[in-house]
Amino acid sequence: MTHWVSMPPRHHQPEALLASLSTERGRSDRLTHTEHLPAREARYAPWPEGIRQEVVAAASGLGVVLPWAHQAEAMDLAAAGRTTVIATGTASGKSLGYLAPLLSDLLTGTEARNGRGATALYLAPTKALAADQRRRAAELVPDRVRVALYDGDTPPQEREWVRQYASYVLTNPDMLHRGILPAHPRWSSFLKSLRYVVVDECHTYRGVFGSHVAQVLRRLRRLCARYGSEPTFLLASATTAEPAVTAERLTGLPATAVTEDHSPRGPMVFALWEPPLTENTGEHGAPVRRSATAEAGYLLTDLVHGGTRTVAFVRSRRAAELVALQAQEQLGQPLAARVAAYRGGYLAEERRALERDLHSGRLLGLASTSALELGVDVSGLDAVLLAGYPGTRASLWQQAGRAGREGQGALAVLIARDDPLDTYLVHHPDALFATPVEATVLDPDNPHVLAPHLCAAAAELPLTDADLELFGPSSAPLLPVLERRGLLRRRSDGSWYWTRRERAADGVDLRGSGGSPVQVVEADTGRLLGTVDAEAAHTTVHTGAVHLHQGRTYLVREFDLESSVALVSPANPPYTTSARDVTSIAVLSTDTTEEWGEARLSFGSVEVTNQVVGYLRKRISTGEVLGESKLDLPPRTLRTRAVWWTVTEDQLLDALVPFDLLPGAAHAAEHASIGLLPLFATCDRWDIGGVSVPLHPDTGLPTVFVYDGHSGGAGFAERGFRRAVEWLTATRDAIAACECERGCPSCVQSPKCGNGNEPLDKAAAIRLLTVLLAGAPAGTAPTTGEAPAPTD
Ligand SMILES: [Zn+2]
Ligand SMILES: [Zn+2]
């Protein structure tokens, strides 16, 4: 029993809250693990030399007499001009770590003749976060340092002032890409004096978006060099594996990581929770657990009923709607009115109103997607429910960290979804509470990403051969391609020029996922309900699909491909829908191959052809298939990167997998391995796909592919290749440990299977993976710590 200095209400103590959800209600068996995260004592260090007295005074005015040891370490590295990534926990004062040296230098810079001897640039992933940082920095910044936001909302008359006079400019990568770099002559005095570039929340720069940002930073470095500056990059990250490797990929510079957190922490009770098996059976008679969403609905109901301020984080927009609806129904009025859903895709004014209500306490319970995760201040919650692993450790801790009022313990509950990764996690607490194995991955060498940045760079300043090293090994072969497309032209001096009249930077949207988002419009009223990403549209808003918005169910009447509009009508069908598709894959080139005995593991480029051909209607409560309809949608092709493995016929004999069992074995292994990859790389199911083929024409062997779901690749498959032994071992363990008999959603069934989860053979998959892993190299690279960057 914790001894509280001042006793909070009994029911708000985390242990008591947890007991009220579990033992007191006969649900103890659902609690697979309780982690008591003890309070941590702070460790301080003296202010490093070079931190100006004004900054020390401002900090002490905010209650910081001495920095924590990790902050001081970061300050020392920054002052020494080292690329530094601070990867410590939420609320560990990462900002002060980079702000103290930065502001000290800016302050010294004000003594220069033009008042701007040093400048700094701050990048946040969103406008809202930059604005938030502007407010925080204001408390620390001495009057003489001129700070300014520069984003799409900055009025034109202020922009000129920012360019001429501001020494600390806060913006986002999109604005840097579109607004600042293309107009660099007008920023010349700012860039000439650029001393620091802060990249905050850098773990959000992952996948394709992260790869774009990496190229934007290279363009910035090139222009700085032209103006004679060489800024030091200071990055802040959530705790991940190999933060230095990520920082290097992002900036292109060798980086040092600060990872040991010396900030104090209140106690937290972190519970791992597995929903019960239900009476129902799902596809092919598989046992099914109650969904994490439904379980979160029950727990949210209990917590709100007890007056506990709770946010339930869910993984999908639809789940946010369902959890809120369920809690409202179970609570009845008047409490039902104090529960709501929150997600992206709502209109801005709807979201602002919900934020206000949560803040004021009018709302007691909120079911939210990660849209609430960043930038919105909702601290002071008593409990946080996570309905399903949020996909990354960074998100997990960011969301869990929302719980806990001043001086009081907090409760966080991770509720497992019925899938391989969540099941693995709630039974392997070390994967969550020990050193992280998951890394933030990106692939700046993706030619689809690189090409438009080479154009933008050439438009900023003609490209020379000397620049190619900066932009990476893919750049040299790309330039002639861009010339053939009439985008660049080579002059006699050997440099490459942008030839078009339009702005090169407009040719790429850093956050674009390919194509414009699909608008969801109410057919009768013409009202815009929200949007859906283009890549997801074929599977989620096809004609006949069930779509949810603000707790209301709609049926898609018509999905118009040409105008990117889905027309919907309110409806109340007793089913959900799930798309069926056919996928084929061709190997374009193989980059690397590892021999695992007779088996082979490869990484390279592939072309995936996918066509959504129909959809299943599944009963909401059980997942039972009620019927199937055909769809007439065009096939889509994707050139991307993949990891794949093959086994030989002899190995199949050893594994007792005859040819008739092979399709089910390979398909089951493919599903589970896709499910487990997010443990090693920050990705989710939308980011990766898989194909298993009993006899693939390009390999001549049974082959299982896992590929990046974005053109040109995003680094996920590559991470799978590099961590293949650990990844496929976890895959086999997850399947083997599942208590079901013949395969279920917790091991080998996939909710996104385009083939209706057929065929799947759980037992044969275990034997197949065992034979594959038998030849895997022993003593592989460590999965944790500061492994050296891959060199190839
Ligand atoms: Zn199972
Ligand atoms: Zn499948």
mmCIF file with all atom_site columns, C-alpha atoms in Angstrom, residues 373-486:
data_model
loop_
_atom_site.group_PDB
_atom_site.id
_atom_site.type_symbol
_atom_site.label_atom_id
_atom_site.label_alt_id
_atom_site.label_comp_id
_atom_site.label_asym_id
_atom_site.label_entity_id
_atom_site.label_seq_id
_atom_site.pdbx_PDB_ins_code
_atom_site.Cartn_x
_atom_site.Cartn_y
_atom_site.Cartn_z
_atom_site.occupancy
_atom_site.B_iso_or_equiv
_atom_site.pdbx_formal_charge
_atom_site.auth_seq_id
_atom_site.auth_comp_id
_atom_site.auth_asym_id
_atom_site.auth_atom_id
_atom_site.pdbx_PDB_model_num
ATOM 1   C CA . GLU A 1 373 ? -2.321 12.150  -28.648 1.00 0.00 ? 373 GLU A CA 1
ATOM 2   C CA . LEU A 1 374 ? -0.232 15.113  -29.680 1.00 0.00 ? 374 LEU A CA 1
ATOM 3   C CA . GLY A 1 375 ? -0.499 18.758  -28.903 1.00 0.00 ? 375 GLY A CA 1
ATOM 4   C CA . VAL A 1 376 ? -3.775 18.667  -27.009 1.00 0.00 ? 376 VAL A CA 1
ATOM 5   C CA . ASP A 1 377 ? -3.408 19.088  -23.282 1.00 0.00 ? 377 ASP A CA 1
ATOM 6   C CA . VAL A 1 378 ? -5.552 16.531  -21.486 1.00 0.00 ? 378 VAL A CA 1
ATOM 7   C CA . SER A 1 379 ? -3.335 15.861  -18.481 1.00 0.00 ? 379 SER A CA 1
ATOM 8   C CA . GLY A 1 380 ? -4.972 15.308  -15.142 1.00 0.00 ? 380 GLY A CA 1
ATOM 9   C CA . LEU A 1 381 ? -6.780 12.110  -16.052 1.00 0.00 ? 381 LEU A CA 1
ATOM 10  C CA . ASP A 1 382 ? -7.152 9.392   -13.422 1.00 0.00 ? 382 ASP A CA 1
ATOM 11  C CA . ALA A 1 383 ? -7.031 6.494   -15.823 1.00 0.00 ? 383 ALA A CA 1
ATOM 12  C CA . VAL A 1 384 ? -6.132 5.699   -19.403 1.00 0.00 ? 384 VAL A CA 1
ATOM 13  C CA . LEU A 1 385 ? -7.443 2.663   -21.249 1.00 0.00 ? 385 LEU A CA 1
ATOM 14  C CA . LEU A 1 386 ? -5.636 1.484   -24.347 1.00 0.00 ? 386 LEU A CA 1
ATOM 15  C CA . ALA A 1 387 ? -7.960 -0.652  -26.449 1.00 0.00 ? 387 ALA A CA 1
ATOM 16  C CA . GLY A 1 388 ? -5.316 -2.502  -28.378 1.00 0.00 ? 388 GLY A CA 1
ATOM 17  C CA . TYR A 1 389 ? -1.609 -1.813  -28.579 1.00 0.00 ? 389 TYR A CA 1
ATOM 18  C CA . PRO A 1 390 ? -1.417 1.620   -30.214 1.00 0.00 ? 390 PRO A CA 1
ATOM 19  C CA . GLY A 1 391 ? 1.130  0.371   -32.724 1.00 0.00 ? 391 GLY A CA 1
ATOM 20  C CA . THR A 1 392 ? 4.274  1.930   -31.330 1.00 0.00 ? 392 THR A CA 1
ATOM 21  C CA . ARG A 1 393 ? 5.900  2.056   -27.921 1.00 0.00 ? 393 ARG A CA 1
ATOM 22  C CA . ALA A 1 394 ? 6.169  5.811   -28.315 1.00 0.00 ? 394 ALA A CA 1
ATOM 23  C CA . SER A 1 395 ? 2.390  6.070   -28.637 1.00 0.00 ? 395 SER A CA 1
ATOM 24  C CA . LEU A 1 396 ? 1.883  3.593   -25.817 1.00 0.00 ? 396 LEU A CA 1
ATOM 25  C CA . TRP A 1 397 ? 3.850  5.712   -23.353 1.00 0.00 ? 397 TRP A CA 1
ATOM 26  C CA . GLN A 1 398 ? 2.536  8.972   -24.713 1.00 0.00 ? 398 GLN A CA 1
ATOM 27  C CA . GLN A 1 399 ? -1.023 7.772   -24.219 1.00 0.00 ? 399 GLN A CA 1
ATOM 28  C CA . ALA A 1 400 ? -0.405 6.084   -20.868 1.00 0.00 ? 400 ALA A CA 1
ATOM 29  C CA . GLY A 1 401 ? 1.462  9.206   -19.754 1.00 0.00 ? 401 GLY A CA 1
ATOM 30  C CA . ARG A 1 402 ? -1.770 11.189  -20.036 1.00 0.00 ? 402 ARG A CA 1
ATOM 31  C CA . ALA A 1 403 ? -2.889 9.620   -16.766 1.00 0.00 ? 403 ALA A CA 1
ATOM 32  C CA . GLY A 1 404 ? -1.772 11.001  -13.429 1.00 0.00 ? 404 GLY A CA 1
ATOM 33  C CA . ARG A 1 405 ? -2.552 14.154  -11.576 1.00 0.00 ? 405 ARG A CA 1
ATOM 34  C CA . GLU A 1 406 ? 0.021  16.098  -9.640  1.00 0.00 ? 406 GLU A CA 1
ATOM 35  C CA . GLY A 1 407 ? 1.507  13.982  -6.855  1.00 0.00 ? 407 GLY A CA 1
ATOM 36  C CA . GLN A 1 408 ? -0.833 11.072  -7.411  1.00 0.00 ? 408 GLN A CA 1
ATOM 37  C CA . GLY A 1 409 ? -0.425 7.652   -8.936  1.00 0.00 ? 409 GLY A CA 1
ATOM 38  C CA . ALA A 1 410 ? -2.054 6.747   -12.199 1.00 0.00 ? 410 ALA A CA 1
ATOM 39  C CA . LEU A 1 411 ? -3.669 3.703   -13.765 1.00 0.00 ? 411 LEU A CA 1
ATOM 40  C CA . ALA A 1 412 ? -3.065 2.563   -17.322 1.00 0.00 ? 412 ALA A CA 1
ATOM 41  C CA . VAL A 1 413 ? -4.643 -0.571  -18.776 1.00 0.00 ? 413 VAL A CA 1
ATOM 42  C CA . LEU A 1 414 ? -3.565 -2.136  -22.056 1.00 0.00 ? 414 LEU A CA 1
ATOM 43  C CA . ILE A 1 415 ? -6.443 -4.268  -23.347 1.00 0.00 ? 415 ILE A CA 1
ATOM 44  C CA . ALA A 1 416 ? -5.273 -6.862  -25.876 1.00 0.00 ? 416 ALA A CA 1
ATOM 45  C CA . ARG A 1 417 ? -6.973 -7.068  -29.204 1.00 0.00 ? 417 ARG A CA 1
ATOM 46  C CA . ASP A 1 418 ? -7.614 -10.497 -30.608 1.00 0.00 ? 418 ASP A CA 1
ATOM 47  C CA . ASP A 1 419 ? -4.486 -10.436 -32.757 1.00 0.00 ? 419 ASP A CA 1
ATOM 48  C CA . PRO A 1 420 ? -0.985 -11.955 -32.662 1.00 0.00 ? 420 PRO A CA 1
ATOM 49  C CA . LEU A 1 421 ? 0.924  -8.836  -31.600 1.00 0.00 ? 421 LEU A CA 1
ATOM 50  C CA . ASP A 1 422 ? -1.353 -7.844  -28.727 1.00 0.00 ? 422 ASP A CA 1
ATOM 51  C CA . THR A 1 423 ? -1.594 -11.421 -27.507 1.00 0.00 ? 423 THR A CA 1
ATOM 52  C CA . TYR A 1 424 ? 2.188  -11.699 -27.575 1.00 0.00 ? 424 TYR A CA 1
ATOM 53  C CA . LEU A 1 425 ? 2.584  -8.432  -25.670 1.00 0.00 ? 425 LEU A CA 1
ATOM 54  C CA . VAL A 1 426 ? 0.183  -9.116  -22.797 1.00 0.00 ? 426 VAL A CA 1
ATOM 55  C CA . HIS A 1 427 ? 1.982  -12.422 -22.237 1.00 0.00 ? 427 HIS A CA 1
ATOM 56  C CA . HIS A 1 428 ? 5.515  -10.998 -22.708 1.00 0.00 ? 428 HIS A CA 1
ATOM 57  C CA . PRO A 1 429 ? 5.573  -7.933  -20.445 1.00 0.00 ? 429 PRO A CA 1
ATOM 58  C CA . ASP A 1 430 ? 9.312  -7.539  -21.029 1.00 0.00 ? 430 ASP A CA 1
ATOM 59  C CA . ALA A 1 431 ? 8.593  -6.499  -24.591 1.00 0.00 ? 431 ALA A CA 1
ATOM 60  C CA . LEU A 1 432 ? 6.859  -3.457  -23.136 1.00 0.00 ? 432 LEU A CA 1
ATOM 61  C CA . PHE A 1 433 ? 8.664  -2.728  -19.891 1.00 0.00 ? 433 PHE A CA 1
ATOM 62  C CA . ALA A 1 434 ? 12.283 -3.718  -20.648 1.00 0.00 ? 434 ALA A CA 1
ATOM 63  C CA . THR A 1 435 ? 14.605 -2.117  -23.205 1.00 0.00 ? 435 THR A CA 1
ATOM 64  C CA . PRO A 1 436 ? 12.705 -1.291  -26.397 1.00 0.00 ? 436 PRO A CA 1
ATOM 65  C CA . VAL A 1 437 ? 13.212 -3.423  -29.509 1.00 0.00 ? 437 VAL A CA 1
ATOM 66  C CA . GLU A 1 438 ? 11.109 -1.254  -31.764 1.00 0.00 ? 438 GLU A CA 1
ATOM 67  C CA . ALA A 1 439 ? 12.907 1.304   -33.912 1.00 0.00 ? 439 ALA A CA 1
ATOM 68  C CA . THR A 1 440 ? 11.598 4.277   -35.854 1.00 0.00 ? 440 THR A CA 1
ATOM 69  C CA . VAL A 1 441 ? 12.366 3.404   -39.460 1.00 0.00 ? 441 VAL A CA 1
ATOM 70  C CA . LEU A 1 442 ? 12.471 5.422   -42.632 1.00 0.00 ? 442 LEU A CA 1
ATOM 71  C CA . ASP A 1 443 ? 14.099 5.044   -46.008 1.00 0.00 ? 443 ASP A CA 1
ATOM 72  C CA . PRO A 1 444 ? 15.365 8.325   -47.480 1.00 0.00 ? 444 PRO A CA 1
ATOM 73  C CA . ASP A 1 445 ? 16.849 6.375   -50.410 1.00 0.00 ? 445 ASP A CA 1
ATOM 74  C CA . ASN A 1 446 ? 13.396 5.505   -51.727 1.00 0.00 ? 446 ASN A CA 1
ATOM 75  C CA . PRO A 1 447 ? 13.646 6.884   -55.296 1.00 0.00 ? 447 PRO A CA 1
ATOM 76  C CA . HIS A 1 448 ? 9.944  7.861   -55.269 1.00 0.00 ? 448 HIS A CA 1
ATOM 77  C CA . VAL A 1 449 ? 10.659 10.073  -52.289 1.00 0.00 ? 449 VAL A CA 1
ATOM 78  C CA . LEU A 1 450 ? 14.050 11.282  -53.445 1.00 0.00 ? 450 LEU A CA 1
ATOM 79  C CA . ALA A 1 451 ? 13.159 12.281  -57.025 1.00 0.00 ? 451 ALA A CA 1
ATOM 80  C CA . PRO A 1 452 ? 10.917 15.274  -56.245 1.00 0.00 ? 452 PRO A CA 1
ATOM 81  C CA . HIS A 1 453 ? 13.418 16.503  -53.632 1.00 0.00 ? 453 HIS A CA 1
ATOM 82  C CA . LEU A 1 454 ? 16.243 16.380  -56.164 1.00 0.00 ? 454 LEU A CA 1
ATOM 83  C CA . CYS A 1 455 ? 14.041 18.540  -58.410 1.00 0.00 ? 455 CYS A CA 1
ATOM 84  C CA . ALA A 1 456 ? 13.255 20.910  -55.558 1.00 0.00 ? 456 ALA A CA 1
ATOM 85  C CA . ALA A 1 457 ? 16.928 21.078  -54.614 1.00 0.00 ? 457 ALA A CA 1
ATOM 86  C CA . ALA A 1 458 ? 17.935 21.807  -58.218 1.00 0.00 ? 458 ALA A CA 1
ATOM 87  C CA . ALA A 1 459 ? 15.351 24.589  -58.340 1.00 0.00 ? 459 ALA A CA 1
ATOM 88  C CA . GLU A 1 460 ? 16.815 26.041  -55.136 1.00 0.00 ? 460 GLU A CA 1
ATOM 89  C CA . LEU A 1 461 ? 20.408 25.889  -56.407 1.00 0.00 ? 461 LEU A CA 1
ATOM 90  C CA . PRO A 1 462 ? 21.711 23.912  -59.404 1.00 0.00 ? 462 PRO A CA 1
ATOM 91  C CA . LEU A 1 463 ? 22.812 20.442  -58.315 1.00 0.00 ? 463 LEU A CA 1
ATOM 92  C CA . THR A 1 464 ? 26.445 19.488  -58.691 1.00 0.00 ? 464 THR A CA 1
ATOM 93  C CA . ASP A 1 465 ? 28.198 16.142  -58.413 1.00 0.00 ? 465 ASP A CA 1
ATOM 94  C CA . ALA A 1 466 ? 29.440 17.251  -55.005 1.00 0.00 ? 466 ALA A CA 1
ATOM 95  C CA . ASP A 1 467 ? 25.836 17.248  -53.773 1.00 0.00 ? 467 ASP A CA 1
ATOM 96  C CA . LEU A 1 468 ? 25.199 13.636  -54.635 1.00 0.00 ? 468 LEU A CA 1
ATOM 97  C CA . GLU A 1 469 ? 26.805 12.249  -51.527 1.00 0.00 ? 469 GLU A CA 1
ATOM 98  C CA . LEU A 1 470 ? 24.470 14.327  -49.375 1.00 0.00 ? 470 LEU A CA 1
ATOM 99  C CA . PHE A 1 471 ? 21.359 12.993  -51.111 1.00 0.00 ? 471 PHE A CA 1
ATOM 100 C CA . GLY A 1 472 ? 22.463 9.365   -50.928 1.00 0.00 ? 472 GLY A CA 1
ATOM 101 C CA . PRO A 1 473 ? 23.378 6.531   -53.279 1.00 0.00 ? 473 PRO A CA 1
ATOM 102 C CA . SER A 1 474 ? 20.048 6.575   -55.176 1.00 0.00 ? 474 SER A CA 1
ATOM 103 C CA . SER A 1 475 ? 20.610 10.116  -56.432 1.00 0.00 ? 475 SER A CA 1
ATOM 104 C CA . ALA A 1 476 ? 23.276 9.534   -59.124 1.00 0.00 ? 476 ALA A CA 1
ATOM 105 C CA . PRO A 1 477 ? 21.221 7.012   -61.152 1.00 0.00 ? 477 PRO A CA 1
ATOM 106 C CA . LEU A 1 478 ? 18.068 9.134   -60.727 1.00 0.00 ? 478 LEU A CA 1
ATOM 107 C CA . LEU A 1 479 ? 19.366 12.343  -62.293 1.00 0.00 ? 479 LEU A CA 1
ATOM 108 C CA . PRO A 1 480 ? 19.494 11.053  -65.899 1.00 0.00 ? 480 PRO A CA 1
ATOM 109 C CA . VAL A 1 481 ? 15.973 9.642   -65.400 1.00 0.00 ? 481 VAL A CA 1
ATOM 110 C CA . LEU A 1 482 ? 14.728 13.069  -64.332 1.00 0.00 ? 482 LEU A CA 1
ATOM 111 C CA . GLU A 1 483 ? 16.454 14.567  -67.352 1.00 0.00 ? 483 GLU A CA 1
ATOM 112 C CA . ARG A 1 484 ? 14.680 12.133  -69.689 1.00 0.00 ? 484 ARG A CA 1
ATOM 113 C CA . ARG A 1 485 ? 11.380 13.154  -68.101 1.00 0.00 ? 485 ARG A CA 1
ATOM 114 C CA . GLY A 1 486 ? 12.185 16.742  -68.992 1.00 0.00 ? 486 GLY A CA 1
#
